[in-house]
mmCIF file of C-alpha atoms in Angstrom:
data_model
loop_
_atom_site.group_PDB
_atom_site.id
_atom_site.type_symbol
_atom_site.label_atom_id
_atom_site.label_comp_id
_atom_site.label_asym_id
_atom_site.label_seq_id
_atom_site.Cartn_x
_atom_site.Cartn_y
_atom_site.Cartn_z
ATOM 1 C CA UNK P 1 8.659 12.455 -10.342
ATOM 2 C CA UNK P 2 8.978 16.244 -10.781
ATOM 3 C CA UNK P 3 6.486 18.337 -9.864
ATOM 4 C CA UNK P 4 7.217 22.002 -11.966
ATOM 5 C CA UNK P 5 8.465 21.887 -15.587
ATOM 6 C CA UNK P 6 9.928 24.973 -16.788
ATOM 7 C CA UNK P 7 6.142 25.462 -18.554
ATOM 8 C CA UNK P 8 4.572 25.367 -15.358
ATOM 9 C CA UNK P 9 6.496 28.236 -14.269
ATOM 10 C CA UNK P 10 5.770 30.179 -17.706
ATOM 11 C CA UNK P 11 2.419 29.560 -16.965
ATOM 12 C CA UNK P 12 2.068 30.763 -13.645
ATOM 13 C CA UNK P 13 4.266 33.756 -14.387
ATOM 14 C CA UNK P 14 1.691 34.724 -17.187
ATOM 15 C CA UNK P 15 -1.138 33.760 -15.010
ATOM 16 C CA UNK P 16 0.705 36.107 -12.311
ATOM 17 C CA UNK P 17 0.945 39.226 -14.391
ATOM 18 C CA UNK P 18 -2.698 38.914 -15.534
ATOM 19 C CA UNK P 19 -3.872 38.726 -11.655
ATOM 20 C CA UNK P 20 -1.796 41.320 -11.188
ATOM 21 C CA UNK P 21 -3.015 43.830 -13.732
ATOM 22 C CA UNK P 22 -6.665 42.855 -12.536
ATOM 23 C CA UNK P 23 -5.923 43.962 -8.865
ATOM 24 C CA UNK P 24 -5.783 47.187 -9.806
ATOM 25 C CA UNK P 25 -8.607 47.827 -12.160
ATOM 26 C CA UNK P 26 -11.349 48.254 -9.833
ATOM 27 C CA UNK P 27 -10.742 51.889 -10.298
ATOM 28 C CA UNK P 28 -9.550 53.959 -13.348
ATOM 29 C CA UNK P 29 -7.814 56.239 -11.813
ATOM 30 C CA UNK P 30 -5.656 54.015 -9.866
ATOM 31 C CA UNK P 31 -5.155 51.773 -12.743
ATOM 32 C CA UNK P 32 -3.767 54.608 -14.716
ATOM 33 C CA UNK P 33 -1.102 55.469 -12.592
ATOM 34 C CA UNK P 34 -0.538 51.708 -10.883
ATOM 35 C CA UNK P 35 -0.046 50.056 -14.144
ATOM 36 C CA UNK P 36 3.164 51.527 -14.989
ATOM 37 C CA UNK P 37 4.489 51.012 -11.964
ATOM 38 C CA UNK P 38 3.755 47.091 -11.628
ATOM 39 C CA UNK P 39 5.352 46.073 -14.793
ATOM 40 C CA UNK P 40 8.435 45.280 -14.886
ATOM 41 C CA UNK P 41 10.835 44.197 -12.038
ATOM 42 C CA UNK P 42 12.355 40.783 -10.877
ATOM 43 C CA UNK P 43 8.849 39.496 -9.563
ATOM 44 C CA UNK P 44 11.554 37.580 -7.623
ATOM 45 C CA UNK P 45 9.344 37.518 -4.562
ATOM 46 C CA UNK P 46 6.086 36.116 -6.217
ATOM 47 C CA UNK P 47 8.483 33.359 -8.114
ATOM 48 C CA UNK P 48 9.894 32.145 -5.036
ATOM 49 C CA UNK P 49 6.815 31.493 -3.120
ATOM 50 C CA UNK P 50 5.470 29.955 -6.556
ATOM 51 C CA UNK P 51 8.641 27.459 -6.297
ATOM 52 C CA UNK P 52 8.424 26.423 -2.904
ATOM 53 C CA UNK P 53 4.539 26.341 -3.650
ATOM 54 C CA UNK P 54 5.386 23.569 -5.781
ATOM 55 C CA UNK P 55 8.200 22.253 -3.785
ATOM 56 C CA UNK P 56 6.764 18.596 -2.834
ATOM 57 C CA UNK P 57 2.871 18.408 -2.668
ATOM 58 C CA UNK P 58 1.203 20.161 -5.248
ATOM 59 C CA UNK P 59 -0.816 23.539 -4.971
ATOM 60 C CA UNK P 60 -2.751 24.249 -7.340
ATOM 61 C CA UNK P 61 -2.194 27.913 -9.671
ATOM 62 C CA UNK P 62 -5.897 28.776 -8.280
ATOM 63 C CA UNK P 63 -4.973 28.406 -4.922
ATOM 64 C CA UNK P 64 -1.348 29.753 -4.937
ATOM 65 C CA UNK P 65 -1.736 32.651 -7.394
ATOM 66 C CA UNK P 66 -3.863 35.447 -5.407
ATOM 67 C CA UNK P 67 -1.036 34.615 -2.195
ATOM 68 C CA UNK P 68 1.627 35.748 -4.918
ATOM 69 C CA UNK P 69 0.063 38.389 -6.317
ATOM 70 C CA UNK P 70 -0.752 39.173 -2.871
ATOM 71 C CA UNK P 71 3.630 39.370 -2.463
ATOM 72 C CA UNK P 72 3.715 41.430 -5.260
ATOM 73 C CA UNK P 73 1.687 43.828 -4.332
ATOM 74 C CA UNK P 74 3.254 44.455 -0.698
ATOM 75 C CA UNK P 75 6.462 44.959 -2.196
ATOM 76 C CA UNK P 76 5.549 47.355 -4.770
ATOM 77 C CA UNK P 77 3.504 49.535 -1.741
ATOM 78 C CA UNK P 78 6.592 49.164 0.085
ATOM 79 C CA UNK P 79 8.854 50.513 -2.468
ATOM 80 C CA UNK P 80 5.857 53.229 -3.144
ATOM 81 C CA UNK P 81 6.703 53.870 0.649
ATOM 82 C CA UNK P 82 10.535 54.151 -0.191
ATOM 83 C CA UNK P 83 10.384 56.643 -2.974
ATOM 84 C CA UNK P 84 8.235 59.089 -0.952
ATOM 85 C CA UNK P 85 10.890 58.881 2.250
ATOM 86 C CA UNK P 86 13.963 59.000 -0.280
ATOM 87 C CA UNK P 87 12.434 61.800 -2.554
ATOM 88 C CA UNK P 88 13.435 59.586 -5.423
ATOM 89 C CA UNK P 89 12.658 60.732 -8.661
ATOM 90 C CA UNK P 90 12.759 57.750 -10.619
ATOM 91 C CA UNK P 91 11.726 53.780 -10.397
ATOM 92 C CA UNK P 92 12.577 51.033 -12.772
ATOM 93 C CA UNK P 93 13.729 53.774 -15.353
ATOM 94 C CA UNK P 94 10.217 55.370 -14.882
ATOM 95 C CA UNK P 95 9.448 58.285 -12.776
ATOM 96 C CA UNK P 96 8.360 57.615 -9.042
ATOM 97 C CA UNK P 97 4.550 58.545 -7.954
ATOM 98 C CA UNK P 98 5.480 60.987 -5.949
ATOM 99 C CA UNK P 99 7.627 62.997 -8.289
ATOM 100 C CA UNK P 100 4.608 62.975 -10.772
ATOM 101 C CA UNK P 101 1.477 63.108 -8.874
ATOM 102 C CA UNK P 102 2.957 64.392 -4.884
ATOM 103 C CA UNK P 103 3.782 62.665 -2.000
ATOM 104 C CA UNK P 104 -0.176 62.699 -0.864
ATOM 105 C CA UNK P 105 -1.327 60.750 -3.893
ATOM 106 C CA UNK P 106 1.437 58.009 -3.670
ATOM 107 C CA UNK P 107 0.837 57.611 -0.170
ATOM 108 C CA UNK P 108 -2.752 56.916 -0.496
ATOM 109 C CA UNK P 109 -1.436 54.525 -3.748
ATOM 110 C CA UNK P 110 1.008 52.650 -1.229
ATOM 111 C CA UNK P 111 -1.801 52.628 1.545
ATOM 112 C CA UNK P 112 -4.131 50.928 -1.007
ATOM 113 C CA UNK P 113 -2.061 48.419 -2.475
ATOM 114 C CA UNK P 114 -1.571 47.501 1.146
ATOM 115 C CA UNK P 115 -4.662 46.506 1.588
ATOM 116 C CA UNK P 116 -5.615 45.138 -1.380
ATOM 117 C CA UNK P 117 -3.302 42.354 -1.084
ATOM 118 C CA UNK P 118 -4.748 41.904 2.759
ATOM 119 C CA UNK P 119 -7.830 41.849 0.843
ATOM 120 C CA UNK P 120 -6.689 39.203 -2.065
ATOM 121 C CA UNK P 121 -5.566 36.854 1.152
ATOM 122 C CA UNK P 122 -8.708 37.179 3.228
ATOM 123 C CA UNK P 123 -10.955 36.275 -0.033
ATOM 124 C CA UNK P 124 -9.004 33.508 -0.590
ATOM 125 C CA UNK P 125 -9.141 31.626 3.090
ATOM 126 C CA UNK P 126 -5.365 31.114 3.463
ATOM 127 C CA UNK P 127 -5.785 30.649 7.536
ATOM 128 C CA UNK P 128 -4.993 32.798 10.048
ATOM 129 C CA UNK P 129 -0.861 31.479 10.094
ATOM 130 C CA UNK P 130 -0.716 32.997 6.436
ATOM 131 C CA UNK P 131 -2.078 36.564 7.574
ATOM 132 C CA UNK P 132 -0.083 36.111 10.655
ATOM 133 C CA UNK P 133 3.036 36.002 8.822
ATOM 134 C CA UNK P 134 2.106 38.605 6.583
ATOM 135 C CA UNK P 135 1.236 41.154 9.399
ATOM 136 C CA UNK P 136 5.042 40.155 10.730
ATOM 137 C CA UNK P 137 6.163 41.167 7.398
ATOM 138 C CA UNK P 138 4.521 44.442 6.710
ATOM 139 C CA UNK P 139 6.116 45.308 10.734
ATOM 140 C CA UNK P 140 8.975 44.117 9.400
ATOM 141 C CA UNK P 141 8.868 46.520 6.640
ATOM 142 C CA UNK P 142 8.147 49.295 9.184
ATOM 143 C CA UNK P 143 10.943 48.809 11.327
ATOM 144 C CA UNK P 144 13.123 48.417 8.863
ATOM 145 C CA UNK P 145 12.419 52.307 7.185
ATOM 146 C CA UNK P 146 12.035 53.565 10.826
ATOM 147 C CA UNK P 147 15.286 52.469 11.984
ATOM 148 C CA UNK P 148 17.281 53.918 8.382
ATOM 149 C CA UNK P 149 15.350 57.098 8.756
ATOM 150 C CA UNK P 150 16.653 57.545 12.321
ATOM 151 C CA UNK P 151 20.160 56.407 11.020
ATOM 152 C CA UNK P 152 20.411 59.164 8.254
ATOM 153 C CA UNK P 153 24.214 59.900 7.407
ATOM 154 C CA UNK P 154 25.060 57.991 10.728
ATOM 155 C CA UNK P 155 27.830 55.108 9.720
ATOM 156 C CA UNK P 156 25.888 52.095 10.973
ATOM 157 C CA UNK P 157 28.558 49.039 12.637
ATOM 158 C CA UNK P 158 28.437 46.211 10.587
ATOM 159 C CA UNK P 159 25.844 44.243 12.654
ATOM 160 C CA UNK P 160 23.587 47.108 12.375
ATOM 161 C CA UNK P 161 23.576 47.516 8.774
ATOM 162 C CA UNK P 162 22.868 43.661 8.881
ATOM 163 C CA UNK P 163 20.097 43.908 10.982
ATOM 164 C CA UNK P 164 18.364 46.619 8.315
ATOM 165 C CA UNK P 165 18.820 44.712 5.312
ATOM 166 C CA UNK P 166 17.065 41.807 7.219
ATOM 167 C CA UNK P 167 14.549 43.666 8.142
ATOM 168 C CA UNK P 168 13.838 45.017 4.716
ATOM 169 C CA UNK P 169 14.935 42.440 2.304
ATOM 170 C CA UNK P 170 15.615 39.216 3.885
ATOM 171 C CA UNK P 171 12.877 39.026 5.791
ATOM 172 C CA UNK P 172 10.788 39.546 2.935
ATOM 173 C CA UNK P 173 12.138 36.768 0.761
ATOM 174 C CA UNK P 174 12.636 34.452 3.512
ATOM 175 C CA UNK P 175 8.993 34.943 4.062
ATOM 176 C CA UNK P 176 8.105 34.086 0.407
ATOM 177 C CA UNK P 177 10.019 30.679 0.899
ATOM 178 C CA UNK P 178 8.249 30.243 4.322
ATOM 179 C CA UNK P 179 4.744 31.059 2.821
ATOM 180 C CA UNK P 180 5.386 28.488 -0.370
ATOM 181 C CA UNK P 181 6.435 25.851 2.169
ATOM 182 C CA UNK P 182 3.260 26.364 3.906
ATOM 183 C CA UNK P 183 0.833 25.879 1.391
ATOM 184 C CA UNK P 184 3.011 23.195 -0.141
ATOM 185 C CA UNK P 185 2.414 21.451 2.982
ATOM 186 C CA UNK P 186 5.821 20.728 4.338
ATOM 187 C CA UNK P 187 7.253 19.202 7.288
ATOM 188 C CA UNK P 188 8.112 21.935 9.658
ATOM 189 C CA UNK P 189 11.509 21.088 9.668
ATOM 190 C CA UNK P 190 12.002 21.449 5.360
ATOM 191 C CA UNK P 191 9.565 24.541 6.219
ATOM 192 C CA UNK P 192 12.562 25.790 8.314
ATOM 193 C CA UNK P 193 15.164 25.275 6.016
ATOM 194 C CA UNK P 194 13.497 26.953 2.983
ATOM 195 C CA UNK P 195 13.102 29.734 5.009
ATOM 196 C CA UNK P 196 17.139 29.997 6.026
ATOM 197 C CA UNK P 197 17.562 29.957 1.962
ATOM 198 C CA UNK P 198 15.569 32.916 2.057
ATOM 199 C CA UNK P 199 17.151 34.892 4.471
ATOM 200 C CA UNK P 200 20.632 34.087 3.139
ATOM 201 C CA UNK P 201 19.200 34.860 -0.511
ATOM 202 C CA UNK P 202 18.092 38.354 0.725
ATOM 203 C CA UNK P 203 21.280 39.213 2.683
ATOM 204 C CA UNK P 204 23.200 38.191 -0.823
ATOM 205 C CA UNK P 205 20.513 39.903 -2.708
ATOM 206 C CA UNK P 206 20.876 43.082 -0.916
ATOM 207 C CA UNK P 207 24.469 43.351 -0.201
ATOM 208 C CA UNK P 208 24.650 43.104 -4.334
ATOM 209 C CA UNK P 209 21.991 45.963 -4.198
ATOM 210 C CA UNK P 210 24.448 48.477 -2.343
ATOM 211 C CA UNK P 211 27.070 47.470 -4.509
ATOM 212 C CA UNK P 212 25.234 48.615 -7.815
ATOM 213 C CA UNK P 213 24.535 52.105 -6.362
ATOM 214 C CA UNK P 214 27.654 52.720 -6.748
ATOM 215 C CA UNK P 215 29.217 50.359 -9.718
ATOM 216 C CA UNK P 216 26.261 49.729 -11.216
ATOM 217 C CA UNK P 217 24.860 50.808 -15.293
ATOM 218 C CA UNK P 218 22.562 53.405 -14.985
ATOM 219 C CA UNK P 219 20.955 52.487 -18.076
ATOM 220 C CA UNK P 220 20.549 48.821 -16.702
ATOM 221 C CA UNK P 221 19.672 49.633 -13.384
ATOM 222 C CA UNK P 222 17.224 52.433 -13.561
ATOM 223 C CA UNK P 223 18.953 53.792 -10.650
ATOM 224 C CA UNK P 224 21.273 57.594 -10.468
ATOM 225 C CA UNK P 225 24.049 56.192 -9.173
ATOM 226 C CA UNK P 226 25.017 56.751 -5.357
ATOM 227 C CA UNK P 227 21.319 57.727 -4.868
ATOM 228 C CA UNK P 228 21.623 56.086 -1.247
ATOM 229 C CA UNK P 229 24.829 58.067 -0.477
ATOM 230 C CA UNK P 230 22.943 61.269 -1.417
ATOM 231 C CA UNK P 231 19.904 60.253 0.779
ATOM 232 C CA UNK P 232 21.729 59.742 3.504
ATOM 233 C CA UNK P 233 21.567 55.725 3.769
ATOM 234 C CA UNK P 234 25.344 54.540 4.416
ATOM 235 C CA UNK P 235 25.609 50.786 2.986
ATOM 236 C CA UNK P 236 28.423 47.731 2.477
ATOM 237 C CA UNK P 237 30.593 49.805 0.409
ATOM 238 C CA UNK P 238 31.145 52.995 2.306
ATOM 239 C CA UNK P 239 31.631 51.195 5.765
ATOM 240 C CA UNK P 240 34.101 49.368 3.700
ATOM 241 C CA UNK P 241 35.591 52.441 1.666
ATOM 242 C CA UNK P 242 35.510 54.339 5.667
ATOM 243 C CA UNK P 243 38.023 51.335 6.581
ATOM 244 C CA UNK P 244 40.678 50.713 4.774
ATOM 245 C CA UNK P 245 40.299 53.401 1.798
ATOM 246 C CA UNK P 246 43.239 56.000 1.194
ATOM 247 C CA UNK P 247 41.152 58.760 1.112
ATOM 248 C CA UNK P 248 38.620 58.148 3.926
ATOM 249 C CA UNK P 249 38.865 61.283 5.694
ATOM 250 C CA UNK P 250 37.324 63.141 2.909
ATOM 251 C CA UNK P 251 34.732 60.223 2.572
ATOM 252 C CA UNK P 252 34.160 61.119 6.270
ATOM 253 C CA UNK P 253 33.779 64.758 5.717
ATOM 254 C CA UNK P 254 31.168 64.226 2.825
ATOM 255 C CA UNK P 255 29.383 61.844 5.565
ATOM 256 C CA UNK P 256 28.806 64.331 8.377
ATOM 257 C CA UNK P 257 26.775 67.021 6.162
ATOM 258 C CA UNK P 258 23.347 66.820 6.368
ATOM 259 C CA UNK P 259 23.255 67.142 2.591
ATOM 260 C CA UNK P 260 25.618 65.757 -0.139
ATOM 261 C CA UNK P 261 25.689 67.876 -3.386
ATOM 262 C CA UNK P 262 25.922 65.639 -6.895
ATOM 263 C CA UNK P 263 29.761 66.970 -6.935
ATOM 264 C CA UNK P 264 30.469 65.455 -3.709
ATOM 265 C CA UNK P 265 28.317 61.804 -4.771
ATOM 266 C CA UNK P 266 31.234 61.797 -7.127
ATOM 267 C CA UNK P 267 34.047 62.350 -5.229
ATOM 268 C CA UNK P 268 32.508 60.130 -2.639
ATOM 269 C CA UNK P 269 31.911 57.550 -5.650
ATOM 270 C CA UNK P 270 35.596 57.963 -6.964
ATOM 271 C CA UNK P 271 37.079 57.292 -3.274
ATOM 272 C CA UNK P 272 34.833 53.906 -2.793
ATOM 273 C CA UNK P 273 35.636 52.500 -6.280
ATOM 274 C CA UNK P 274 39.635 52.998 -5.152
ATOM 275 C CA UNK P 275 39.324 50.629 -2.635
ATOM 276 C CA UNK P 276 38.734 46.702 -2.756
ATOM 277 C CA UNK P 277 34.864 47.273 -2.044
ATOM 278 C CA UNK P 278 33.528 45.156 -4.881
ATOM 279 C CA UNK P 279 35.511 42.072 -3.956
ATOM 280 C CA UNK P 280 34.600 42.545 -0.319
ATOM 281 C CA UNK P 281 31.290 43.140 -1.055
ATOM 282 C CA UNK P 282 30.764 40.135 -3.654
ATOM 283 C CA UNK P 283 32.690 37.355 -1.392
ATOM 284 C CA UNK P 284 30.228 38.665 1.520
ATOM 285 C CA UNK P 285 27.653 37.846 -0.805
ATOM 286 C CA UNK P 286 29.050 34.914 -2.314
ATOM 287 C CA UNK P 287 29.465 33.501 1.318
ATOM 288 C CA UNK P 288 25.616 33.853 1.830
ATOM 289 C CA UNK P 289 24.730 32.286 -1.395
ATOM 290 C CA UNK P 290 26.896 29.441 -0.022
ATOM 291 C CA UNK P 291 24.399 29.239 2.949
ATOM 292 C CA UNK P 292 21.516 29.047 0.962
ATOM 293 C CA UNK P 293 22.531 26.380 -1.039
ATOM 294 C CA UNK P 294 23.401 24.322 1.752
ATOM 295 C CA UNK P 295 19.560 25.110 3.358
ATOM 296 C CA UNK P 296 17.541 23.955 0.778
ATOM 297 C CA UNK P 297 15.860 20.591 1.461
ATOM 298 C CA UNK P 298 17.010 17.236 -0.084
ATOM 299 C CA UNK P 299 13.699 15.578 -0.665
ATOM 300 C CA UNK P 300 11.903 18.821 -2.526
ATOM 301 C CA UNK P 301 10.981 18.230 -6.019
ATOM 302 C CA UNK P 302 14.184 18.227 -7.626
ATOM 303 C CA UNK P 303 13.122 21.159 -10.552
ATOM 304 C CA UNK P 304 12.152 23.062 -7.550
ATOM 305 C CA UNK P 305 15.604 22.605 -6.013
ATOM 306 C CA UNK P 306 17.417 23.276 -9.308
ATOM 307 C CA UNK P 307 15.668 26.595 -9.970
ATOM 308 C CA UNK P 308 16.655 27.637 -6.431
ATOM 309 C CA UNK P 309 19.616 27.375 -7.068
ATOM 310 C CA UNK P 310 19.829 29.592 -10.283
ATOM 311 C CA UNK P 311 17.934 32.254 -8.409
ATOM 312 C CA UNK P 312 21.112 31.629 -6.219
ATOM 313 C CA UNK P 313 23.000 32.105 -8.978
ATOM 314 C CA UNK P 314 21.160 35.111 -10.912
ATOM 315 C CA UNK P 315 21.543 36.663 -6.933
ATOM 316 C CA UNK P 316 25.334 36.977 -6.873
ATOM 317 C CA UNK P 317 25.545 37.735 -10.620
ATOM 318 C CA UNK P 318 23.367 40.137 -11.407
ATOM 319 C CA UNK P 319 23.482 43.796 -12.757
ATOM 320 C CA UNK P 320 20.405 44.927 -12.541
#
């Protein structure tokens, strides 16, 4: 018998973005500005906890909603976080907090939506392994921006730029499987294996991130393109592009300043886009997606299974 219908999912999702709004309207001028910044996005990380929430024995929305909203909400401080230490101007085709109210105010923001999703999980008596987990993640986070900020313009080997997007993107989503498994109840074992899908999900995830900095739509992804080069933050591509490209002695050059000018993001741009970086970069990907299929549980709910694997698919595909 299935647990989820695709209308259980529509409802949760609308459910979701209701709780969502209302965590933030305890104060005006935080709603103002907090609003525009929650809408939109993938709400991939709320969905997949909601999935495996559902996965066998069933949680109810009241019980599993304020945990995903809860997901939400760490992400979006996170990425609060990320625009301050990248000086990023814009978000989700929107401009970043700290480009329109200053680096002190979107702090504070980040700081507070922090908490209130600590806040959302201790009201909600989740049990001391569900804050556990999340404290683990929020380190996780930590580490993760500590260790690129030290590594600014530095050409990271390839197990060390694996290491940072698991710290700040698998992690996260393997978490969100881990979480739904949890409250779903579980055996530790199908626990174990949801969260493997996770962490292969975010590697593939992320590894198609990189690759739209620099092949990606503008216009779709909300993104200036080679915004990561220009901060400093060397990805998939350019370790690639540094290996076998023609031209990667200029690449180099561009690498070693401590700042990269918009004419040089284009040369830089031009010189990765001459090399085989997409296909290297999508059969990485590809090869992780593989993984995650092969994780997921047999005896889940078999909607549950099935829309883990689109996610899988929307992963590897995606342009946006």
């Amino acid at each position: 018998m299935n647990l989820i219908t695709a209308t259980d999912l529509t409802n949760d999702l609308r459910k979701l973005e209701i709780d969502i709004e209302k965590s933030v309207s305890e104060d005006e001028f935080i709603q103002e500005i907090c609003t525009p910044l929650l809408r939109g996005g993938k709400r991939l990380r709320p969905i997949l906890f909601l999935l495996c929430a559902r996965s066998k024995n069933f949680c109810s929305p009241e019980k599993a909603l304020p945990l995903a909203t809860a997901l939400e909400l760490i992400h979006t401080a996170s990425l609060v976080h990320d625009d301050i230490l990248d000086s990023a101007k814009k978000r989700r085709g929107v401009e970043t907090l700290n480009s329109k109210y200053g680096a002190q105010i979107a702090v504070l923001v980040g700081d507070y939506l922090f908490a209130k999703a600590f806040q959302l999980v201790a009201e909600n008596d989740y049990g001391n392994e569900v804050s556990l987990i999340l404290s683990k993640l929020v380190k996780k986070l930590c580490i993760g921006e500590i260790m690129q900020d030290r590594k600014l313009f530095v050409v990271p080997t390839l197990s060390e730029y694996y290491r940072q997007i698991d710290l700040k993107t698998a992690f996260f989503l393997s978490t969100c499987c881990r979480l739904g498994g949890i409250v779903a109840q579980l055996e530790k074992s199908d626990v174990e294996n949801l969260a493997n899908y996770g962490t292969s999900l975010g590697l593939a995830f992320q590894i198609v991130d990189d690759l739209l900095d620099f092949f990606g739509e503008e216009n779709i992804t909300g993104k200036a393109l080679g915004g990561d080069l220009k901060g400093g933050v060397i990805t998939l591509p350019v370790i690639r592009a540094l290996r076998i490209g023609k031209n990667s002695d200029t690449l180099k050059k561009i690498l070693a300043q401590d700042k990269i000018s918009n004419a040089e993001v284009l040369t830089a741009i031009k010189i990765i886009r001459e090399t085989d970086a997409v296909e290297y970069c999508k059969n990485r990907a590809a090869s992780h997606i593989y993984c995650a299929r092969l994780d997921l549980p047999n005896d889940i709910d078999k909607s549950v299974k099935n829309s883990l694997e689109k996610i899988a698919d929307f992963v590897i595909n995606r342009n946006w």
